[in-house]
Short mmCIF file of C-alpha atoms in Angstrom, two decimals:
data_model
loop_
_atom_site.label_atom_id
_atom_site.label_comp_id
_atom_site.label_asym_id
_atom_site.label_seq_id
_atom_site.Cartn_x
_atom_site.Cartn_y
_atom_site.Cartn_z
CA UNK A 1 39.92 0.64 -12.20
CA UNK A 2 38.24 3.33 -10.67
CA UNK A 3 35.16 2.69 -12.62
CA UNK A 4 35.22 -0.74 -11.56
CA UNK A 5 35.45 0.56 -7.80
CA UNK A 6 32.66 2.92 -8.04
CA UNK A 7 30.35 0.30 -9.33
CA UNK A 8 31.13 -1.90 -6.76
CA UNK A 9 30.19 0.77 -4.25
CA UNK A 10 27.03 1.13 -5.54
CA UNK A 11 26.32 -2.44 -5.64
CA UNK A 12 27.29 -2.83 -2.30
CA UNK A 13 25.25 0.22 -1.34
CA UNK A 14 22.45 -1.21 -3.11
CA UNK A 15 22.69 -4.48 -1.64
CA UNK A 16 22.50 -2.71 1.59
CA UNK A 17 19.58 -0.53 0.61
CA UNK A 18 17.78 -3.93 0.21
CA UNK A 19 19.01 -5.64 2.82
CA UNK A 20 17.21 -3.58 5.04
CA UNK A 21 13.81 -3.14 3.19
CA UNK A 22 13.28 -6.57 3.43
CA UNK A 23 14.40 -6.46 7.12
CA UNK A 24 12.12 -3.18 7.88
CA UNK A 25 9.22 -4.77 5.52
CA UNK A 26 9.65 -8.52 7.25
CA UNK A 27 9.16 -6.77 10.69
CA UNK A 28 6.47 -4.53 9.87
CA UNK A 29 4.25 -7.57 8.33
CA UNK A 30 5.06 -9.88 10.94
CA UNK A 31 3.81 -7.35 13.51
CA UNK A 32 0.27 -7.21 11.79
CA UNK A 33 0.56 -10.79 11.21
CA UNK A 34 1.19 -11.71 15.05
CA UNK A 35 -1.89 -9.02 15.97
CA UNK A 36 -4.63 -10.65 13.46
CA UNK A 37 -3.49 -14.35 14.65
CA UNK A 38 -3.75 -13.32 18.25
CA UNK A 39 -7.01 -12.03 17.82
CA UNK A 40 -7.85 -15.19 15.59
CA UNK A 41 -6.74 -16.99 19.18
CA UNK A 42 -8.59 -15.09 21.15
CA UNK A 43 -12.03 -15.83 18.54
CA UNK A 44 -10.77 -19.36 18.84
CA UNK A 45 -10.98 -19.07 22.21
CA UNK A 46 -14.32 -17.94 22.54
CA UNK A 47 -16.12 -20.23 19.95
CA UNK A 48 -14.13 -23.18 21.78
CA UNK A 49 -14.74 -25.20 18.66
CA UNK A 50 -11.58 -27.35 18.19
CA UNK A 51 -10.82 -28.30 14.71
CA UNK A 52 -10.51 -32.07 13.52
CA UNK A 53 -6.43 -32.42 13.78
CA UNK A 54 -6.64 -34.00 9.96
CA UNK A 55 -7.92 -30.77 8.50
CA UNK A 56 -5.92 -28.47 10.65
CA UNK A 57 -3.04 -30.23 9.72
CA UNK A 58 -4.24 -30.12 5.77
CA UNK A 59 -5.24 -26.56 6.56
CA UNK A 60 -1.89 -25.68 7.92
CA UNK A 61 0.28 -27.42 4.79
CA UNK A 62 -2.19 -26.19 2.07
CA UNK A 63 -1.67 -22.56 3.06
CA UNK A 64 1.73 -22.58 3.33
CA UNK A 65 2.92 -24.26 0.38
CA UNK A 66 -0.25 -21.22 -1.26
CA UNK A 67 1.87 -18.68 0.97
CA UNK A 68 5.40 -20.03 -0.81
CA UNK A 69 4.00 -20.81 -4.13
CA UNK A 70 2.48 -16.98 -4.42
CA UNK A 71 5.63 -15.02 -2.42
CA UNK A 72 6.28 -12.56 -5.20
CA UNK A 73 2.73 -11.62 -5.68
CA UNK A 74 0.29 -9.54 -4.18
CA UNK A 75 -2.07 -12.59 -3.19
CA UNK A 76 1.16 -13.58 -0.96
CA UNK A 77 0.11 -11.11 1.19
CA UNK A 78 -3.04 -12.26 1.34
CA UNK A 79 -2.18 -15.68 1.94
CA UNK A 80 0.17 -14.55 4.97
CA UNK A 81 -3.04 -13.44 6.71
CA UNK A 82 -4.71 -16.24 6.10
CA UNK A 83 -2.07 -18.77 7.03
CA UNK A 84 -1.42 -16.66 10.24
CA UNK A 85 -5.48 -16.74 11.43
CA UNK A 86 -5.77 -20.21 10.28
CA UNK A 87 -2.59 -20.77 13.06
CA UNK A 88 -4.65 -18.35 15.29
CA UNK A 89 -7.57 -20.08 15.25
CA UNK A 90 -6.44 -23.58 15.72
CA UNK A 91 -4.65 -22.29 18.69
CA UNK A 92 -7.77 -20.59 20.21
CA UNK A 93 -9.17 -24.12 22.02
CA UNK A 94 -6.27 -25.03 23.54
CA UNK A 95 -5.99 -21.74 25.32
CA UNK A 96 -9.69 -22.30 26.10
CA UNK A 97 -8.94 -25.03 28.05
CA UNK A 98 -6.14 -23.99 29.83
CA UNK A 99 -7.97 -20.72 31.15
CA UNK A 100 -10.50 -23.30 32.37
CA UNK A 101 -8.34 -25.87 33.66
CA UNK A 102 -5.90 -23.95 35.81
CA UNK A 103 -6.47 -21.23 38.15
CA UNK A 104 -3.73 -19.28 36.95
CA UNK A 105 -4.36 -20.34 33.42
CA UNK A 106 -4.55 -16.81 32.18
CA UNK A 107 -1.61 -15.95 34.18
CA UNK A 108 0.02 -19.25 32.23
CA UNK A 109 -0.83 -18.02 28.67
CA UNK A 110 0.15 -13.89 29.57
CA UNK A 111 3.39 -15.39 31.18
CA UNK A 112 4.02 -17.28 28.07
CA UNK A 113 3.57 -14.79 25.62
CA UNK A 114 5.67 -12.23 27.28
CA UNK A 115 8.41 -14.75 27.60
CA UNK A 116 8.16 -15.06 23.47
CA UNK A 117 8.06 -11.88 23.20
CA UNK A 118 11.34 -10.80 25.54
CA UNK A 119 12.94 -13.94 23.89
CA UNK A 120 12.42 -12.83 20.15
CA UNK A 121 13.72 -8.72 21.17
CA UNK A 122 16.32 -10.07 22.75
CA UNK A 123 18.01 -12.38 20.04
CA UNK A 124 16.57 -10.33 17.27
CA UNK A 125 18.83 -7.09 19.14
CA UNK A 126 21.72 -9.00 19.89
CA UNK A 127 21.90 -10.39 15.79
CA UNK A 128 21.12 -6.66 14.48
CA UNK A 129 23.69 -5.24 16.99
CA UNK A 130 26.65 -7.54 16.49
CA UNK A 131 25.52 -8.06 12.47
CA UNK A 132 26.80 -11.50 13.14
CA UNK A 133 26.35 -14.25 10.76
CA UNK A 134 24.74 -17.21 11.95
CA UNK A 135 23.88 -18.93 8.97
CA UNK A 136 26.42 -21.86 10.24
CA UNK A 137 23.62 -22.71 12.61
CA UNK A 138 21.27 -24.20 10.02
CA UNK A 139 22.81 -27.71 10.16
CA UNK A 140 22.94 -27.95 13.48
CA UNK A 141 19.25 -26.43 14.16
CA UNK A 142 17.59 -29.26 11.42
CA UNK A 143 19.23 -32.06 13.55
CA UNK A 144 18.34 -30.88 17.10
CA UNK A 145 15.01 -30.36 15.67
CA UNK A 146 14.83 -33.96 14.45
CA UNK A 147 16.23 -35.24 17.36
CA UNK A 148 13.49 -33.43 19.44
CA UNK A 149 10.76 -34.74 17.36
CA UNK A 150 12.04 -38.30 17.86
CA UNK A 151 12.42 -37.35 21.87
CA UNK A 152 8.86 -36.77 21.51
CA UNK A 153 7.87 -39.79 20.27
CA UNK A 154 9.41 -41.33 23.11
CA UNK A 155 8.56 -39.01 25.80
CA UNK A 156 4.84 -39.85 24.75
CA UNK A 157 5.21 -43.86 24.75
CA UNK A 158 7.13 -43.75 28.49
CA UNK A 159 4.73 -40.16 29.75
CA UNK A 160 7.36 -39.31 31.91
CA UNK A 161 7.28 -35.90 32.87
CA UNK A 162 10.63 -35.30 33.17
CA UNK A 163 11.29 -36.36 29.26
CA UNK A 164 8.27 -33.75 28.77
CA UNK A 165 10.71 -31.21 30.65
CA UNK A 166 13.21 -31.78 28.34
CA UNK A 167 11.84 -32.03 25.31
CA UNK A 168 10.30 -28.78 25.35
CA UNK A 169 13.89 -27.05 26.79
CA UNK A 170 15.58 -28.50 23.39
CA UNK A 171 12.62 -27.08 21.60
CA UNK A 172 12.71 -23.88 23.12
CA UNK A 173 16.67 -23.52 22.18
CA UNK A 174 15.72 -24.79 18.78
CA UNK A 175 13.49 -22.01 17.85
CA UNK A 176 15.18 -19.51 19.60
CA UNK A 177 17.99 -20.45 17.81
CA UNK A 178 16.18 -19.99 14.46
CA UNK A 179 14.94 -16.59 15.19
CA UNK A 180 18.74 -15.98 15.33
CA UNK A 181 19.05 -17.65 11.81
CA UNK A 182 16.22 -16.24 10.01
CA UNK A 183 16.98 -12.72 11.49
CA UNK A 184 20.77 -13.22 10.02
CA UNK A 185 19.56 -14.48 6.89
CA UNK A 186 17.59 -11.49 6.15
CA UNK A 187 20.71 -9.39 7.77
CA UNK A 188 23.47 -10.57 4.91
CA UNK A 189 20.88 -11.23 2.19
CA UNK A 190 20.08 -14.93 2.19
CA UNK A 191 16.43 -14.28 2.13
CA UNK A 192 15.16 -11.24 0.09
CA UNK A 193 11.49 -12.16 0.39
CA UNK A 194 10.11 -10.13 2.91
CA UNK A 195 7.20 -12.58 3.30
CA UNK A 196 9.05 -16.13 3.11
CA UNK A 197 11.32 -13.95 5.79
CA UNK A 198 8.45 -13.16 7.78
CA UNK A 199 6.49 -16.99 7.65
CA UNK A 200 9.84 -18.48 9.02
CA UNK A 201 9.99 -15.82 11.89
CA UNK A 202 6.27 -16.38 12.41
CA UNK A 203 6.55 -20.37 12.24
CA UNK A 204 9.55 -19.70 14.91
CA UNK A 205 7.28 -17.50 17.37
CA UNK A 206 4.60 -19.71 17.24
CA UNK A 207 6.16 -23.26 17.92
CA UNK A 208 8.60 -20.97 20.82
CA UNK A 209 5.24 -19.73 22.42
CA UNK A 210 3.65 -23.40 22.31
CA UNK A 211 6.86 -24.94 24.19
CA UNK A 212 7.32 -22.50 26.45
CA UNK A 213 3.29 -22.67 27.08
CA UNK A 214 4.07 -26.41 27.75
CA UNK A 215 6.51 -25.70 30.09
CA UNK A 216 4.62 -23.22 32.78
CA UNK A 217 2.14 -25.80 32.17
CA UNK A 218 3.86 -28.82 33.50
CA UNK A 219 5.68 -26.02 36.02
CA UNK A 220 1.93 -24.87 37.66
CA UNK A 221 0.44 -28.10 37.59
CA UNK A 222 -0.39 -27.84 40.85
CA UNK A 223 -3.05 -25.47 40.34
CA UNK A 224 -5.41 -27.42 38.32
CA UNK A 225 -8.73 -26.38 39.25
CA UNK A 226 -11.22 -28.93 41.24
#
């Protein structure tokens, strides 16, 4: 019996042990990860060279299912980089255009970005703090995510701004509400992959910067420049 209780304290001390490499490891790569895409952006930005939406989208499929298909080798890593700038990159134009179609476009894209930012410390704190699970939330987060895609669909066909406005607030709770997941999943051990882990908090950064890009957009509309 007292064997028996011993090795389940190790075990669970082990688990532990692991629990939090992956966590300290996920963090630690995404951090790289979000400097080489923003500087992949900001190179985007410059060249101004927007990519055919066919082979981004190719682009953006192929390296992910490379990223997945290699996650327990060293060309994973790799791959993660690669993936990431390819993001980077493809975001660069946009951002071109908005610093030259708005006065306060730069203000637009820094606002933006520290909103992502405050967002992701914020829920990523609150999940390590409480050690909450919130792997419940995966249901629910696939079919508001469905049911925003479809909402954009139809915002697009009626271009009504307020449906834009919306949209982009479920989208916004969406992937905040998957940083939540992913961070709890990596918490109580449902991903030990430390860069599947950190793709899925990268995928939920980027699409929560995008939306909430959108929305200062449609909020400083006003100061399109002449």
């Amino acid at each position: 019996m007292v064997k028996t209780t011993t090795y389940r304290t190790h075990r669970s001390r082990a688990s532990l042990v692991a629990q939090h490499t992956v966590l300290r490891n996920t963090y630690f790569l995404l951090g790289l990860t979000l400097l080489f895409s923003g500087a992949m952006a900001f190179l985007g930005m410059v060249l101004s060279n927007p990519i055919n939406p066919l082979i981004s989208f190719i682009g953006m499929i192929g390296l992910l299912y490379a990223v997945q298909y290699n996650a327990n080798n060293s060309l994973g890593l790799l791959l993660t980089f690669a993936f990431t700038g390819f993001m980077g990159y493809t975001l660069g134009p946009m951002l071109s255009i908005i610093t030259h179609s708005f006065a306060n476009g730069g203000a637009i894209i820094t606002v933006s970005a520290a909103t992502t930012g405050c967002i992701f410390l914020g829920l990523s704190t609150y999940v390590l703090t409480t050690k909450k699970d919130f792997s419940f939330m995966g249901g629910m987060l696939f079919v508001m995510l469905l049911g925003g895609i479809l909402l954009s669909l139809f915002a697009m066909l009626t271009a009504a701004p307020v449906m834009f406005l919306v949209v982009n607030a479920l989208m916004i709770l969406v992937f905040s509400g998957l940083i939540m997941y992913h961070t709890s999943e990596i918490l109580h051990g449902g991903e030990r992959n430390y860069i599947l882990a950190t793709i899925s908090l990268y995928l939920a950064l980027y699409n929560l910067f995008i939306y909430l890009l959108q929305i200062f957009m449609i909020m400083g509309g006003g100061s399109n420049r002449d």
